[in-house]
Short mmCIF file of C-alpha atoms in Angstrom, two decimals:
data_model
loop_
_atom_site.label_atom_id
_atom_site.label_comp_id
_atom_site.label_asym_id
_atom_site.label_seq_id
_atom_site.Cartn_x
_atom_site.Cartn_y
_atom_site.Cartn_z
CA UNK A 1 -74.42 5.59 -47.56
CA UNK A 2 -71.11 3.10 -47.50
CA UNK A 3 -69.53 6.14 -45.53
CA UNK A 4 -72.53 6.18 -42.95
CA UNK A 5 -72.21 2.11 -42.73
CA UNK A 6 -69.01 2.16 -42.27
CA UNK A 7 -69.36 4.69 -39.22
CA UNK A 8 -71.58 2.72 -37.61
CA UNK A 9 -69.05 0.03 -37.80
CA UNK A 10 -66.57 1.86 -36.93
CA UNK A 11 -68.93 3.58 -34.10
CA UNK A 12 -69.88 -0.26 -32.99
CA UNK A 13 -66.11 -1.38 -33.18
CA UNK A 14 -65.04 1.43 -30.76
CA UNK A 15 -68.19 0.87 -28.71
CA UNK A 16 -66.95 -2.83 -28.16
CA UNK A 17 -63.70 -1.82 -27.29
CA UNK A 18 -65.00 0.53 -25.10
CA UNK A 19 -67.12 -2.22 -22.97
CA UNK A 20 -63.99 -4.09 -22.96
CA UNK A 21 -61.27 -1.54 -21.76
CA UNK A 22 -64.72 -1.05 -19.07
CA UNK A 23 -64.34 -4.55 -17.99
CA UNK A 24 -60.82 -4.76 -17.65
CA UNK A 25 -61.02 -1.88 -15.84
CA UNK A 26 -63.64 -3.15 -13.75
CA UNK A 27 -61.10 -6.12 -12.77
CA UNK A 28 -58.49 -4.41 -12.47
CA UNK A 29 -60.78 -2.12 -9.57
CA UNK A 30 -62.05 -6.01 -8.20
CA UNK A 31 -58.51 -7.07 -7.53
CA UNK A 32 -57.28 -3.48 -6.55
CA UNK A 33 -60.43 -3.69 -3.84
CA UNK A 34 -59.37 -7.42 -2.74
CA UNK A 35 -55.84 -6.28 -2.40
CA UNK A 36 -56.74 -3.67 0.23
CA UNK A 37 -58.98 -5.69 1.99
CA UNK A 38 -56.37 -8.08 1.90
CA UNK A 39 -53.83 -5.21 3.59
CA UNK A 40 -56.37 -4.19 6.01
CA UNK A 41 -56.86 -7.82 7.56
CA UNK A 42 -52.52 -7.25 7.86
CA UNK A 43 -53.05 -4.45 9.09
CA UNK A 44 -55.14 -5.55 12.14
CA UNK A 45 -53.53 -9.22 12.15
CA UNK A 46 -50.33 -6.72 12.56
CA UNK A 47 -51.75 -4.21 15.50
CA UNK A 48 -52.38 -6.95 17.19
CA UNK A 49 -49.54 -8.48 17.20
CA UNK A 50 -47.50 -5.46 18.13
CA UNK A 51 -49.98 -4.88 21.12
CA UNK A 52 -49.37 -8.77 22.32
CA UNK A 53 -45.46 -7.69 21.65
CA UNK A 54 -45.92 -4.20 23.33
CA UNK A 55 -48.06 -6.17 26.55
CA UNK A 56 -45.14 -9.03 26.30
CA UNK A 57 -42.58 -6.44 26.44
CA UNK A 58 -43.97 -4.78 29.52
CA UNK A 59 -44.49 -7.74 31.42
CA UNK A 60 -40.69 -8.59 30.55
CA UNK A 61 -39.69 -5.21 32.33
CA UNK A 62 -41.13 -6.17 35.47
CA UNK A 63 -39.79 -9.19 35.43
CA UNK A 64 -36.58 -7.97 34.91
CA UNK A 65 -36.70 -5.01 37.29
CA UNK A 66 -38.08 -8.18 40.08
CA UNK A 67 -34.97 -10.12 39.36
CA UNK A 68 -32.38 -7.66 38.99
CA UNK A 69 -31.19 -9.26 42.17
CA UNK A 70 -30.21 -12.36 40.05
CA UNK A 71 -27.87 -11.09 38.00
CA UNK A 72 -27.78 -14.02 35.94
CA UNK A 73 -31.42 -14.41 35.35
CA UNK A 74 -31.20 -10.75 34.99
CA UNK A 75 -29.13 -10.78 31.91
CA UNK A 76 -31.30 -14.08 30.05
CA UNK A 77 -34.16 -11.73 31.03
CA UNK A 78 -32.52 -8.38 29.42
CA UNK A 79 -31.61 -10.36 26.49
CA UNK A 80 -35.08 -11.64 26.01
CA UNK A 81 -36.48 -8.33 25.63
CA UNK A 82 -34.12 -7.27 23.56
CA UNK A 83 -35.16 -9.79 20.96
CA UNK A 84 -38.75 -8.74 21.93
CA UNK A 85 -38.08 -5.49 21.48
CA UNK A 86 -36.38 -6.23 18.11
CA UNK A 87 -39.68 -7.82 16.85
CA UNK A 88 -41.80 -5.08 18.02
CA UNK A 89 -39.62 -2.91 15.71
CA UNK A 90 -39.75 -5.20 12.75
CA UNK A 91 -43.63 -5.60 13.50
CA UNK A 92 -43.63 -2.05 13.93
CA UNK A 93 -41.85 -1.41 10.46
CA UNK A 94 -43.77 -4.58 8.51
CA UNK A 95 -47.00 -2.02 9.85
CA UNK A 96 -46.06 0.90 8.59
CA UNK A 97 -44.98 -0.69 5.07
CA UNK A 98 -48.02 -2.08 5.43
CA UNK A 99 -49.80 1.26 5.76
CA UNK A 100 -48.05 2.44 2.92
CA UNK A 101 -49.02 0.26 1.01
CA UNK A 102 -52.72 0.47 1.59
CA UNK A 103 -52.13 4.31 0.76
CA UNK A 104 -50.79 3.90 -2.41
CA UNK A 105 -53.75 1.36 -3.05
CA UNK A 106 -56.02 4.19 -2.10
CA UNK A 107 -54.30 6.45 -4.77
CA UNK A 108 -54.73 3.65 -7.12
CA UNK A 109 -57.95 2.70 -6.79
CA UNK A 110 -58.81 6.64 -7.20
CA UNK A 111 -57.10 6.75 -10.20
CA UNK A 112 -58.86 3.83 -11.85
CA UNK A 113 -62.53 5.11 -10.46
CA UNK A 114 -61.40 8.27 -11.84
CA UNK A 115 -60.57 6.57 -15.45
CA UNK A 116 -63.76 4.19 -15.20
CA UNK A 117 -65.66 7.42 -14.97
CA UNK A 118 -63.82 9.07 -18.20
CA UNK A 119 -64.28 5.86 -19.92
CA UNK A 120 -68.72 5.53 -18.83
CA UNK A 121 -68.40 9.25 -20.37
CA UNK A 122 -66.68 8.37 -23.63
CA UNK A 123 -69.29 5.38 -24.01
CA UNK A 124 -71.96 7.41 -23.26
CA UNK A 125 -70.92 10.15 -25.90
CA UNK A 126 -70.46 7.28 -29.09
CA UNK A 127 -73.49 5.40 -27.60
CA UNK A 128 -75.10 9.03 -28.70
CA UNK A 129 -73.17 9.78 -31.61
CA UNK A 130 -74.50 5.89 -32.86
CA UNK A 131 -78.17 6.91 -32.01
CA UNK A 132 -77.83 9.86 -34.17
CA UNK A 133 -75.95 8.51 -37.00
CA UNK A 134 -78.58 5.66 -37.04
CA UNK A 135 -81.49 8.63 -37.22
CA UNK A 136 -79.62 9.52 -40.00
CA UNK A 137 -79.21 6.15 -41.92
CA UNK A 138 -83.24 5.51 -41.32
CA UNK A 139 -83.86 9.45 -42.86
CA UNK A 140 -81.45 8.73 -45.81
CA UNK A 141 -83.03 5.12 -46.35
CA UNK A 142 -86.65 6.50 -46.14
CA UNK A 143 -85.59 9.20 -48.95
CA UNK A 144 -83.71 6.72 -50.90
CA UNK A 145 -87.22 4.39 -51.15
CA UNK A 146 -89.40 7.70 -51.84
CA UNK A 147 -86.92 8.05 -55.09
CA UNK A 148 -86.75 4.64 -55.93
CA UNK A 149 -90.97 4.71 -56.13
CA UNK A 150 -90.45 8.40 -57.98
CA UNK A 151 -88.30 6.71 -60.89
CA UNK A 152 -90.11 3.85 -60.75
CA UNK A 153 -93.16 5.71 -61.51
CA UNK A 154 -91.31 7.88 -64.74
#
C-alpha cells in the first residue's frame, strides 16, 4: 500500500512537471510566434523599402541619362545612384537575412509544436496510468476494510 502511495506521488510529481515543461513550452511557442510576426512586419517594412529604393533608383537613371549633357551634374548624379544602388543591395541582403531568419523560425516553431504534442501524449498516458493506479488503491482499500470487519468479527 506505501508502494502504491508512493506511485501516486511519484505519478503526481511527474504529472506536475509535466504541466510545467507544457507551459514553458507553451512560452517558449508565444515568443517563438511574436518573433516571426515580429520578422514578417521586417519583412514588409523591408519590401517596401527596397521598392521605394528600386522606384528611386529608376528615376535616378533618367535623370542621369537627361543630363548626361552636363557632365558635371552627370557624375553627382552617377554617384548618387551608386550609393542608391549600394542601399538597395544592403536592403536587399538585410531581406534575405531576414527571410532566413523567419525560415529557421518556421523550423523552430515545428519542432516545439512537434515536442508540445509528445509532451500532451506523455501527460495523457500518466494522467491514465494515475486513474488506474487510483482504481487500484480504492479496490485494495475496500478489501483492506472487508478484513478489518472479518477480524474484527473473530
Amino acid at each position: 500500500m506505501n508502494q502504491l502511495r508512493l506511485q501516486a506521488d511519484e505519478s503526481s510529481l511527474k504529472v506536475e512537471e509535466l504541466q510545467a515543461k507544457v507551459k514553458t513550452l507553451e512560452q517558449e511557442n508565444l515568443s517563438k510566434e511574436q518573433e516571426i510576426t515580429s520578422l514578417q512586419h521586417k519583412n514588409s517594412v523591408l519590401e517596401g523599402e527596397v521598392d521605394k529604393l528600386e522606384e528611386t533608383i529608376k528615376s535616378l537613371k533618367t535623370s542621369a541619362d537627361e543630363g548626361q549633357q552636363h557632365g558635371t551634374q552627370n557624375e553627382t548624379l552617377t554617384r548618387r545612384l551608386q550609393l542608391l544602388e549600394e542601399e538597395a543591395e544592403e536592403a536587399d541582403k538585410t531581406l534575405r537575412e531576414a527571410n532566413e531568419k523567419l525560415r529557421q523560425t518556421d523550423v523552430k516553431a515545428g519542432h516545439f509544436e512537434r515536442k508540445v504534442h509528445a509532451l500532451e501524449a506523455e501527460r495523457d498516458q500518466w494522467e491514465s496510468k494515475y486513474e488506474e493506479m487510483a482504481k487500484k488503491y480504492a479496490a485494495v482499500q475496500a478489501e483492506l476494510d472487508t478484513f478489518n470487519i472479518e477480524i474484527g468479527n473473530i
